[in-house]
Amino acid sequence: ADWGGHSGSRLGLDIGGTLAKLVFFESEIRPSWCNGRFAQVIKSLGVQTVKSEDDREFRDFVLSRQGSFWGAQDKELSFYDEELEGVFHFLCFQTDKMERFVALLAAQDLHHQIDEIYTTGGGAYKYSRLFSERLGINLKPVDELGVVVKGISWLLRRPISDEVCWLSDEPPKSPNFESECHFLDSANSLFPFILVNIGSGVSIVKVDGTDRFERISGSALGGGTFWGLCNLLCPDCKEFSEASCLAVAGDSSKLNLLVEDIYGGDYELTGGRKLPGTLVASFFAKAGRNGQAHDDAAVLNALITMISQNICQIAFLNSKLHSISRIVFTGNFLRQNQVARQAIATNMRRVSGAGLAGKQLHALFLEHEGYFGALGSFLHNVE
Ligand code: ADP
C-alpha cells in the first residue's frame, strides 16, 4: 500500500444521495503534497485570519456546524494510527453542495497531483463530468457495498478501541450518548454478521468475511424518508441534527396508538408473555384526532421511532432467515441520533427475546457509522 507517496490520492470519497463523505489520511512520515496541504489548510483555519471569500467558505466548511453550515469535519472521529504513523480525518457535507466543494478544491489548489479518485455512491457517476472538467480528476466508481464491508473489516483490524458498541435498555439521561454505550473488546470476531446500512435508503447485507458478502434485503423506508417527512411536517426544523436533538424530548404517546389505548393496559398473550401497554400498536394513528395539534418534538420522535423500528424488524427477520446473530447498524441516519439508536436497541431485544427459543440479541453500532464507504474507497486508492 502507498500510504504517503505521491502517486494516486490519499482521499476516499463516498458521494451519496444526501451526504458526501470524505476521508483523508495525513501521513507523518511521508506527507504527500495533496494531503499535507489538505491537513495544513484545515489545521491553519482556526488561527488564520480570513483573507478572502474563498478562505471564509473553506473555514465554514471545515469548522462550522451552525450558521452558514454546509459541511463539517467530524473531529471526534479522527484518530492517530500508530502502525501507519498518521492521522485519519473525516468530513461530510451535503451532496447538493458538490459544485461549491469542487470550486473550493480549485480555489485552494488542493487538486494538484490527483489524477483519479476511487469513489463510491451514485455521485461517482453523477459528478464525474464536473470533476474531470473543473479539476482534471477522473472519478473511478467502486461498488458501494464492497467498499463499506472493506472499510468495516479494515477498521476492526486496526489497533483502535471503542469502535463497536451496544446500548443498555435505559434511555440516556444526558445528551451525552457515549455514557450509555457498552463497548465490545474483541471487535475482530464480528464475522459473520448482518450489516444494516441506513442511508437515504436501507441495504441489508450478509457479511461472511471481508470479500464474502451478499445483499439479502433492503427497504426504501430509510433516512431519506425521515428527512423528507421531517421537512414536510416540521418546516421550522432546518437541520438534521436539530431534528434528531428535538426528538429526544418528544412525547409521541398522543400521536401513536398504544396497546394500552386499545386494551386499557398490558395485553396478556398465551404462554405467559405480554405486550406492554406502552408498546406502539400503530404509529401516528391518533394524529390530529379532534383537531389536536402536535409539537415538532413529538412528531419527530414518532417519525424516527417508526422508521427505526421498521428497519429493526426487517433486520431481525433476515438474521433469523440466515441464522446469524450479530446485527450491525451503520449509515448516517444514526448520526447523532439518540432516539433512532435507542429505538433499534430496545426493539431488537424485545423482538429477539420474544420467540419460544428466543435468545436476546443486542443491536451493534459502530462509531464511524457513516464513513465506511468513504474509508473503503480510500483503501482502494492506496492499495
Ligand atoms: P447516502 O449515502 O444515501 O447519502 P448516508 O449514510 O450519508 O446515506 O445517510 C443519509 C441520511 O443521513 C439522510 O437521509 C438523513 O436521514 C441522515 N442525515 C444525517 N446528517 C444529515 C445532514 N446533515 N443532512 C441531511 N441528512 C442527514
CSV table of C-alpha atoms and ligand atoms in Angstrom, one decimal:
chain,number,residue,atom,x,y,z
A,1,ALA,CA,0.0,0.0,0.0
A,2,ASP,CA,1.1,3.5,-0.8
A,3,TRP,CA,0.3,5.5,2.4
A,4,GLY,CA,2.3,8.6,1.9
A,5,GLY,CA,3.8,8.7,-1.6
A,6,HIS,CA,3.0,10.9,-4.5
A,7,SER,CA,1.1,8.6,-6.8
A,8,GLY,CA,-2.7,8.3,-6.7
A,9,SER,CA,-4.6,10.0,-3.9
A,10,ARG,CA,-4.9,9.5,-0.2
A,11,LEU,CA,-8.5,10.5,-0.3
A,12,GLY,CA,-11.6,8.4,-0.1
A,13,LEU,CA,-15.0,9.7,-1.4
A,14,ASP,CA,-18.5,8.5,-1.0
A,15,ILE,CA,-21.0,10.7,-2.8
A,16,GLY,CA,-24.4,9.5,-1.5
A,17,GLY,CA,-27.9,10.5,-2.3
A,18,THR,CA,-28.0,13.0,0.6
A,19,LEU,CA,-24.5,13.4,2.0
A,20,ALA,CA,-21.0,13.3,0.6
A,21,LYS,CA,-18.4,11.7,2.9
A,22,LEU,CA,-14.7,12.3,2.6
A,23,VAL,CA,-11.8,10.5,4.4
A,24,PHE,CA,-8.2,11.6,4.1
A,25,PHE,CA,-5.0,10.3,5.6
A,26,GLU,CA,-2.3,12.7,6.9
A,27,SER,CA,1.0,10.7,6.9
A,28,GLU,CA,3.5,12.0,9.5
A,29,ILE,CA,6.5,10.3,7.8
A,30,ARG,CA,5.7,10.9,4.2
A,31,PRO,CA,3.5,13.9,3.9
A,32,SER,CA,2.1,13.8,0.4
A,33,TRP,CA,1.6,17.1,-1.3
A,34,CYS,CA,-2.1,17.0,-1.5
A,35,ASN,CA,-2.9,15.5,1.9
A,36,GLY,CA,-0.2,17.5,3.6
A,37,ARG,CA,-1.7,20.6,2.1
A,38,PHE,CA,-5.3,19.5,2.9
A,39,ALA,CA,-4.4,18.9,6.5
A,40,GLN,CA,-2.4,22.1,6.7
A,41,VAL,CA,-5.3,24.2,5.3
A,42,ILE,CA,-7.7,22.6,7.7
A,43,LYS,CA,-5.5,23.0,10.8
A,44,SER,CA,-4.5,26.6,10.0
A,45,LEU,CA,-8.1,27.6,9.5
A,46,GLY,CA,-8.6,28.0,13.2
A,47,VAL,CA,-5.9,30.6,13.6
A,48,GLN,CA,-5.7,32.1,10.2
A,49,THR,CA,-7.2,35.5,9.5
A,50,VAL,CA,-9.8,35.2,6.8
A,51,LYS,CA,-8.3,36.8,3.7
A,52,SER,CA,-10.9,36.2,1.0
A,53,GLU,CA,-14.4,34.8,0.5
A,54,ASP,CA,-12.8,31.5,-0.6
A,55,ASP,CA,-11.0,31.3,2.8
A,56,ARG,CA,-14.1,32.2,4.6
A,57,GLU,CA,-16.1,29.5,2.8
A,58,PHE,CA,-13.4,26.9,3.4
A,59,ARG,CA,-13.3,27.8,7.1
A,60,ASP,CA,-17.1,27.5,7.3
A,61,PHE,CA,-16.9,24.2,5.5
A,62,VAL,CA,-14.5,22.5,7.9
A,63,LEU,CA,-15.2,24.2,11.2
A,64,SER,CA,-18.8,25.3,11.4
A,65,ARG,CA,-21.8,23.2,12.4
A,66,GLN,CA,-24.2,26.2,12.5
A,67,GLY,CA,-24.9,29.4,10.7
A,68,SER,CA,-23.8,29.0,7.1
A,69,PHE,CA,-23.4,25.3,7.7
A,70,TRP,CA,-22.9,23.1,4.7
A,71,GLY,CA,-20.4,20.7,5.9
A,72,ALA,CA,-18.4,19.6,9.0
A,73,GLN,CA,-15.2,17.9,10.0
A,74,ASP,CA,-16.1,15.1,12.5
A,75,LYS,CA,-13.1,15.9,14.7
A,76,GLU,CA,-14.1,13.4,17.4
A,77,LEU,CA,-13.8,10.6,14.8
A,78,SER,CA,-10.3,11.3,13.6
A,79,PHE,CA,-7.7,9.0,15.0
A,80,TYR,CA,-3.9,8.5,15.0
A,81,ASP,CA,-2.8,5.2,13.7
A,82,GLU,CA,0.4,4.1,15.3
A,83,GLU,CA,1.3,1.5,12.8
A,84,LEU,CA,0.8,3.7,9.8
A,85,GLU,CA,2.1,6.8,11.6
A,86,GLY,CA,-0.6,9.2,10.5
A,87,VAL,CA,-3.9,10.6,11.3
A,88,PHE,CA,-7.3,9.8,9.6
A,89,HIS,CA,-9.7,12.7,9.2
A,90,PHE,CA,-13.4,12.5,8.4
A,91,LEU,CA,-15.5,15.2,6.8
A,92,CYS,CA,-19.0,15.3,5.3
A,93,PHE,CA,-21.2,17.8,3.5
A,94,GLN,CA,-24.5,17.9,1.6
A,95,THR,CA,-24.2,16.3,-1.8
A,96,ASP,CA,-26.1,19.1,-3.4
A,97,LYS,CA,-23.3,21.4,-2.4
A,98,MET,CA,-20.9,19.5,-4.7
A,99,GLU,CA,-20.3,22.5,-7.0
A,100,ARG,CA,-19.2,24.6,-4.1
A,101,PHE,CA,-16.9,21.8,-2.9
A,102,VAL,CA,-15.3,21.5,-6.3
A,103,ALA,CA,-14.9,25.3,-6.5
A,104,LEU,CA,-13.1,25.3,-3.2
A,105,LEU,CA,-10.8,22.5,-4.1
A,106,ALA,CA,-9.9,24.5,-7.2
A,107,ALA,CA,-9.5,27.8,-5.3
A,108,GLN,CA,-7.4,26.2,-2.6
A,109,ASP,CA,-5.3,24.3,-5.1
A,110,LEU,CA,-6.0,21.1,-3.4
A,111,HIS,CA,-6.5,19.1,-6.5
A,112,HIS,CA,-2.9,19.1,-7.8
A,113,GLN,CA,-1.2,15.8,-8.4
A,114,ILE,CA,-4.5,13.9,-8.1
A,115,ASP,CA,-5.4,12.2,-11.4
A,116,GLU,CA,-8.1,9.9,-10.1
A,117,ILE,CA,-10.1,9.2,-7.0
A,118,TYR,CA,-11.8,5.9,-6.4
A,119,THR,CA,-15.3,7.0,-5.4
A,120,THR,CA,-18.4,5.2,-4.3
A,121,GLY,CA,-22.1,6.2,-4.2
A,122,GLY,CA,-24.2,7.4,-7.2
A,123,GLY,CA,-22.3,10.7,-7.2
A,124,ALA,CA,-19.3,8.9,-8.7
A,125,TYR,CA,-21.3,8.8,-11.9
A,126,LYS,CA,-23.4,11.9,-11.5
A,127,TYR,CA,-20.5,14.2,-10.8
A,128,SER,CA,-17.8,12.6,-13.0
A,129,ARG,CA,-18.0,15.4,-15.6
A,130,LEU,CA,-17.8,18.1,-13.0
A,131,PHE,CA,-14.6,16.7,-11.5
A,132,SER,CA,-13.0,16.0,-14.9
A,133,GLU,CA,-13.8,19.4,-16.4
A,134,ARG,CA,-13.1,21.6,-13.4
A,135,LEU,CA,-10.3,19.7,-11.7
A,136,GLY,CA,-9.0,17.2,-14.2
A,137,ILE,CA,-9.7,14.4,-11.8
A,138,ASN,CA,-11.2,11.2,-13.0
A,139,LEU,CA,-13.7,9.7,-10.5
A,140,LYS,CA,-13.5,5.9,-10.7
A,141,PRO,CA,-16.7,4.3,-9.4
A,142,VAL,CA,-16.4,1.4,-7.0
A,143,ASP,CA,-19.1,-0.9,-5.8
A,144,GLU,CA,-20.9,0.5,-2.8
A,145,LEU,CA,-21.4,-2.5,-0.5
A,146,GLY,CA,-18.0,-3.9,-1.3
A,147,VAL,CA,-16.3,-0.7,0.0
A,148,VAL,CA,-18.5,-0.5,3.1
A,149,VAL,CA,-17.6,-4.0,4.0
A,150,LYS,CA,-14.0,-3.4,3.2
A,151,GLY,CA,-13.9,-0.3,5.4
A,152,ILE,CA,-15.5,-2.0,8.3
A,153,SER,CA,-13.2,-5.1,8.1
A,154,TRP,CA,-10.2,-2.9,7.8
A,155,LEU,CA,-11.1,-0.6,10.7
A,156,LEU,CA,-11.9,-3.5,13.0
A,157,ARG,CA,-8.4,-4.9,12.4
A,158,ARG,CA,-6.7,-1.7,13.4
A,159,PRO,CA,-5.4,-1.4,16.9
A,160,ILE,CA,-8.1,1.2,17.9
A,161,SER,CA,-10.6,0.6,20.6
A,162,ASP,CA,-14.2,1.7,21.2
A,163,GLU,CA,-15.5,1.1,17.7
A,164,VAL,CA,-18.3,-1.4,18.3
A,165,CYS,CA,-20.9,-0.9,21.0
A,166,TRP,CA,-24.4,-1.9,22.1
A,167,LEU,CA,-26.8,0.2,24.2
A,168,SER,CA,-28.3,-0.7,27.5
A,169,ASP,CA,-32.1,-0.5,28.0
A,170,GLU,CA,-32.1,2.7,29.9
A,171,PRO,CA,-32.6,5.7,27.6
A,172,PRO,CA,-29.6,8.1,28.1
A,173,LYS,CA,-30.2,10.5,30.9
A,174,SER,CA,-27.9,13.1,29.5
A,175,PRO,CA,-27.4,14.2,25.9
A,176,ASN,CA,-24.0,12.5,26.1
A,177,PHE,CA,-24.8,9.3,24.2
A,178,GLU,CA,-21.3,7.9,24.9
A,179,SER,CA,-22.0,7.3,28.6
A,180,GLU,CA,-24.7,4.7,27.8
A,181,CYS,CA,-22.5,2.7,25.4
A,182,HIS,CA,-21.0,-0.7,26.2
A,183,PHE,CA,-18.0,-1.3,24.0
A,184,LEU,CA,-17.1,-4.7,22.7
A,185,ASP,CA,-13.5,-5.8,23.3
A,186,SER,CA,-12.9,-8.4,20.6
A,187,ALA,CA,-14.2,-6.4,17.7
A,188,ASN,CA,-12.5,-8.6,15.1
A,189,SER,CA,-14.6,-11.6,15.9
A,190,LEU,CA,-17.7,-10.0,14.3
A,191,PHE,CA,-17.9,-12.3,11.3
A,192,PRO,CA,-20.4,-13.5,10.2
A,193,PHE,CA,-22.8,-10.6,10.7
A,194,ILE,CA,-25.8,-8.9,9.1
A,195,LEU,CA,-25.0,-5.3,8.1
A,196,VAL,CA,-27.9,-2.9,8.1
A,197,ASN,CA,-26.8,0.3,6.4
A,198,ILE,CA,-29.3,3.1,6.9
A,199,GLY,CA,-28.5,5.9,4.5
A,200,SER,CA,-31.2,7.6,2.3
A,201,GLY,CA,-32.4,4.0,1.7
A,202,VAL,CA,-31.6,0.9,3.6
A,203,SER,CA,-29.4,-2.0,2.5
A,204,ILE,CA,-29.2,-5.3,4.4
A,205,VAL,CA,-26.1,-7.4,3.7
A,206,LYS,CA,-25.0,-10.8,4.9
A,207,VAL,CA,-21.3,-10.5,5.6
A,208,ASP,CA,-19.3,-13.7,6.0
A,209,GLY,CA,-15.8,-12.2,5.5
A,210,THR,CA,-14.0,-9.2,4.0
A,211,ASP,CA,-14.6,-10.5,0.5
A,212,ARG,CA,-17.6,-12.6,1.1
A,213,PHE,CA,-20.8,-10.7,1.3
A,214,GLU,CA,-24.2,-10.6,-0.4
A,215,ARG,CA,-27.1,-8.1,-0.4
A,216,ILE,CA,-30.0,-10.0,1.0
A,217,SER,CA,-32.6,-7.4,1.6
A,218,GLY,CA,-33.4,-3.7,1.9
A,219,SER,CA,-36.0,-1.1,2.4
A,220,ALA,CA,-37.0,2.2,0.7
A,221,LEU,CA,-38.2,3.5,4.1
A,222,GLY,CA,-34.9,4.9,5.3
A,223,GLY,CA,-33.1,8.0,6.4
A,224,GLY,CA,-34.2,9.9,3.3
A,225,THR,CA,-37.9,9.1,4.1
A,226,PHE,CA,-37.4,10.5,7.6
A,227,TRP,CA,-35.7,13.6,6.3
A,228,GLY,CA,-38.3,14.3,3.6
A,229,LEU,CA,-41.2,13.8,6.0
A,230,CYS,CA,-39.4,16.0,8.6
A,231,ASN,CA,-39.2,18.8,6.0
A,232,LEU,CA,-42.8,18.3,5.1
A,233,LEU,CA,-44.3,18.1,8.7
A,234,CYS,CA,-41.8,20.3,10.6
A,235,PRO,CA,-40.7,23.0,8.2
A,236,ASP,CA,-39.3,25.1,11.0
A,237,CYS,CA,-36.7,22.4,11.6
A,238,LYS,CA,-33.9,23.2,9.2
A,239,GLU,CA,-31.1,20.8,10.1
A,240,PHE,CA,-30.9,17.1,10.7
A,241,SER,CA,-29.0,17.5,14.0
A,242,GLU,CA,-31.6,19.9,15.2
A,243,ALA,CA,-34.4,17.4,14.3
A,244,SER,CA,-32.6,14.5,16.0
A,245,CYS,CA,-32.0,16.5,19.2
A,246,LEU,CA,-35.5,17.8,19.4
A,247,ALA,CA,-36.9,14.3,19.1
A,248,VAL,CA,-35.1,13.2,22.3
A,249,ALA,CA,-37.6,15.2,24.5
A,250,GLY,CA,-40.6,14.5,22.3
A,251,ASP,CA,-43.6,12.7,23.8
A,252,SER,CA,-45.3,10.8,21.0
A,253,SER,CA,-47.9,9.0,23.1
A,254,LYS,CA,-50.5,11.5,21.9
A,255,LEU,CA,-49.7,10.6,18.3
A,256,ASN,CA,-49.2,6.9,18.3
A,257,LEU,CA,-51.9,4.4,19.2
A,258,LEU,CA,-50.6,2.4,22.1
A,259,VAL,CA,-51.5,-1.1,23.3
A,260,GLU,CA,-53.0,0.4,26.4
A,261,ASP,CA,-55.2,2.7,24.3
A,262,ILE,CA,-56.8,-0.5,22.9
A,263,TYR,CA,-56.7,-2.8,25.9
A,264,GLY,CA,-56.7,-0.4,28.8
A,265,GLY,CA,-53.3,-1.8,30.0
A,266,ASP,CA,-50.8,-4.6,29.2
A,267,TYR,CA,-52.1,-7.3,26.9
A,268,GLU,CA,-51.6,-10.9,28.2
A,269,LEU,CA,-50.6,-13.3,25.4
A,270,THR,CA,-50.8,-17.1,25.6
A,271,GLY,CA,-47.7,-18.7,27.1
A,272,GLY,CA,-47.3,-16.1,29.9
A,273,ARG,CA,-46.0,-13.4,27.7
A,274,LYS,CA,-47.5,-10.0,27.4
A,275,LEU,CA,-47.5,-6.9,25.2
A,276,PRO,CA,-46.7,-3.9,27.4
A,277,GLY,CA,-49.3,-1.2,27.4
A,278,THR,CA,-46.8,1.4,26.4
A,279,LEU,CA,-45.9,-0.5,23.2
A,280,VAL,CA,-46.9,1.3,20.0
A,281,ALA,CA,-49.7,-0.6,18.2
A,282,SER,CA,-49.9,1.8,15.3
A,283,PHE,CA,-47.7,4.8,14.6
A,284,PHE,CA,-49.5,8.2,14.0
A,285,ALA,CA,-52.9,6.5,14.4
A,286,LYS,CA,-54.1,9.2,16.9
A,287,ALA,CA,-52.6,12.1,14.9
A,288,GLY,CA,-54.9,15.1,14.5
A,289,ARG,CA,-57.8,13.4,16.4
A,290,ASN,CA,-60.4,16.0,17.4
A,291,GLY,CA,-58.3,18.7,15.6
A,292,GLN,CA,-55.5,18.3,18.1
A,293,ALA,CA,-52.2,19.9,17.1
A,294,HIS,CA,-48.8,18.2,17.9
A,295,ASP,CA,-45.5,19.8,18.6
A,296,ASP,CA,-42.5,19.2,16.4
A,297,ALA,CA,-40.7,17.2,19.1
A,298,ALA,CA,-43.5,14.7,19.4
A,299,VAL,CA,-43.8,14.3,15.6
A,300,LEU,CA,-40.0,13.9,15.2
A,301,ASN,CA,-39.9,11.3,18.0
A,302,ALA,CA,-42.7,9.3,16.3
A,303,LEU,CA,-41.2,9.6,12.9
A,304,ILE,CA,-37.7,8.5,13.9
A,305,THR,CA,-39.1,5.6,16.1
A,306,MET,CA,-41.3,4.5,13.3
A,307,ILE,CA,-38.5,4.3,10.7
A,308,SER,CA,-36.1,2.7,13.1
A,309,GLN,CA,-38.4,0.1,14.5
A,310,ASN,CA,-39.5,-0.9,11.0
A,311,ILE,CA,-35.8,-1.3,9.9
A,312,CYS,CA,-35.0,-3.2,13.1
A,313,GLN,CA,-37.9,-5.7,12.4
A,314,ILE,CA,-36.7,-6.4,8.8
A,315,ALA,CA,-33.1,-6.8,10.0
A,316,PHE,CA,-34.1,-9.2,12.7
A,317,LEU,CA,-36.2,-11.3,10.4
A,318,ASN,CA,-33.3,-11.5,8.0
A,319,SER,CA,-31.0,-12.6,10.8
A,320,LYS,CA,-33.4,-15.4,11.6
A,321,LEU,CA,-33.6,-16.4,8.0
A,322,HIS,CA,-29.9,-16.7,7.7
A,323,SER,CA,-29.2,-17.9,11.3
A,324,ILE,CA,-26.8,-15.1,12.1
A,325,SER,CA,-27.0,-13.5,15.5
A,326,ARG,CA,-24.8,-10.4,15.1
A,327,ILE,CA,-26.6,-7.4,13.5
A,328,VAL,CA,-24.6,-4.3,12.9
A,329,PHE,CA,-26.3,-0.9,12.1
A,330,THR,CA,-24.5,1.8,10.2
A,331,GLY,CA,-25.3,4.8,8.0
A,332,ASN,CA,-25.8,8.5,8.7
A,333,PHE,CA,-29.4,8.2,9.7
A,334,LEU,CA,-27.9,7.1,13.0
A,335,ARG,CA,-25.6,10.1,13.1
A,336,GLN,CA,-26.1,11.9,16.5
A,337,ASN,CA,-29.5,10.3,16.6
A,338,GLN,CA,-30.1,9.0,20.1
A,339,VAL,CA,-33.8,8.2,19.5
A,340,ALA,CA,-33.0,6.0,16.5
A,341,ARG,CA,-30.3,4.1,18.2
A,342,GLN,CA,-32.3,3.6,21.4
A,343,ALA,CA,-35.4,2.5,19.4
A,344,ILE,CA,-33.3,-0.1,17.5
A,345,ALA,CA,-31.6,-1.3,20.6
A,346,THR,CA,-34.8,-1.7,22.7
A,347,ASN,CA,-36.8,-3.2,19.8
A,348,MET,CA,-34.1,-5.7,18.9
A,349,ARG,CA,-34.1,-7.0,22.5
A,350,ARG,CA,-37.8,-7.2,22.5
A,351,VAL,CA,-38.4,-9.0,19.2
A,352,SER,CA,-35.4,-11.4,19.6
A,353,GLY,CA,-36.3,-12.4,23.1
A,354,ALA,CA,-40.0,-12.9,22.3
A,355,GLY,CA,-39.8,-16.3,20.4
A,356,LEU,CA,-40.1,-19.7,22.0
A,357,ALA,CA,-36.3,-20.3,21.9
A,358,GLY,CA,-35.7,-16.6,21.9
A,359,LYS,CA,-32.1,-15.6,22.6
A,360,GLN,CA,-32.0,-11.9,23.2
A,361,LEU,CA,-29.8,-10.0,20.7
A,362,HIS,CA,-28.1,-6.7,21.1
A,363,ALA,CA,-28.1,-4.4,18.1
A,364,LEU,CA,-24.5,-3.4,17.4
A,365,PHE,CA,-23.4,0.2,16.4
A,366,LEU,CA,-20.1,1.4,15.0
A,367,GLU,CA,-18.6,4.8,15.9
A,368,HIS,CA,-17.6,5.6,12.3
A,369,GLU,CA,-21.1,4.7,11.2
A,370,GLY,CA,-21.5,6.9,8.1
A,371,TYR,CA,-17.9,6.8,6.9
A,372,PHE,CA,-17.2,3.2,5.9
A,373,GLY,CA,-18.0,3.7,2.2
A,374,ALA,CA,-15.5,6.6,2.1
A,375,LEU,CA,-13.0,4.6,4.1
A,376,GLY,CA,-13.3,1.6,1.8
A,377,SER,CA,-12.8,3.9,-1.3
A,378,PHE,CA,-9.8,5.4,0.4
A,379,LEU,CA,-8.3,1.9,0.7
A,380,HIS,CA,-8.9,1.3,-3.0
A,381,ASN,CA,-7.0,4.4,-3.7
A,382,VAL,CA,-3.9,3.4,-1.7
A,383,GLU,CA,-3.8,-0.3,-2.5
B,1,ADP,P1,-26.4,8.4,1.5
B,1,ADP,O1,-25.1,7.8,1.1
B,1,ADP,O2,-27.6,7.8,0.8
B,1,ADP,O3,-26.4,9.9,1.4
B,1,ADP,P2,-25.9,8.4,4.4
B,1,ADP,O4,-25.4,7.2,5.1
B,1,ADP,O5,-25.0,9.5,4.2
B,1,ADP,O6,-26.6,8.0,3.0
B,1,ADP,O7,-27.2,8.9,5.2
B,1,ADP,C1,-28.1,9.9,4.7
B,1,ADP,C2,-29.1,10.1,5.8
B,1,ADP,O8,-28.5,10.6,7.0
B,1,ADP,C3,-30.2,11.2,5.5
B,1,ADP,O9,-31.2,10.6,4.7
B,1,ADP,C4,-30.6,11.6,6.9
B,1,ADP,O10,-31.6,10.8,7.4
B,1,ADP,C5,-29.3,11.5,7.7
B,1,ADP,N1,-28.5,12.7,7.9
B,1,ADP,C6,-27.5,12.8,8.8
B,1,ADP,N2,-27.0,14.0,8.8
B,1,ADP,C7,-27.6,14.8,7.9
B,1,ADP,C8,-27.5,16.1,7.4
B,1,ADP,N3,-26.6,17.0,7.9
B,1,ADP,N4,-28.3,16.5,6.4
B,1,ADP,C9,-29.2,15.6,5.8
B,1,ADP,N5,-29.4,14.4,6.3
B,1,ADP,C10,-28.6,13.9,7.3
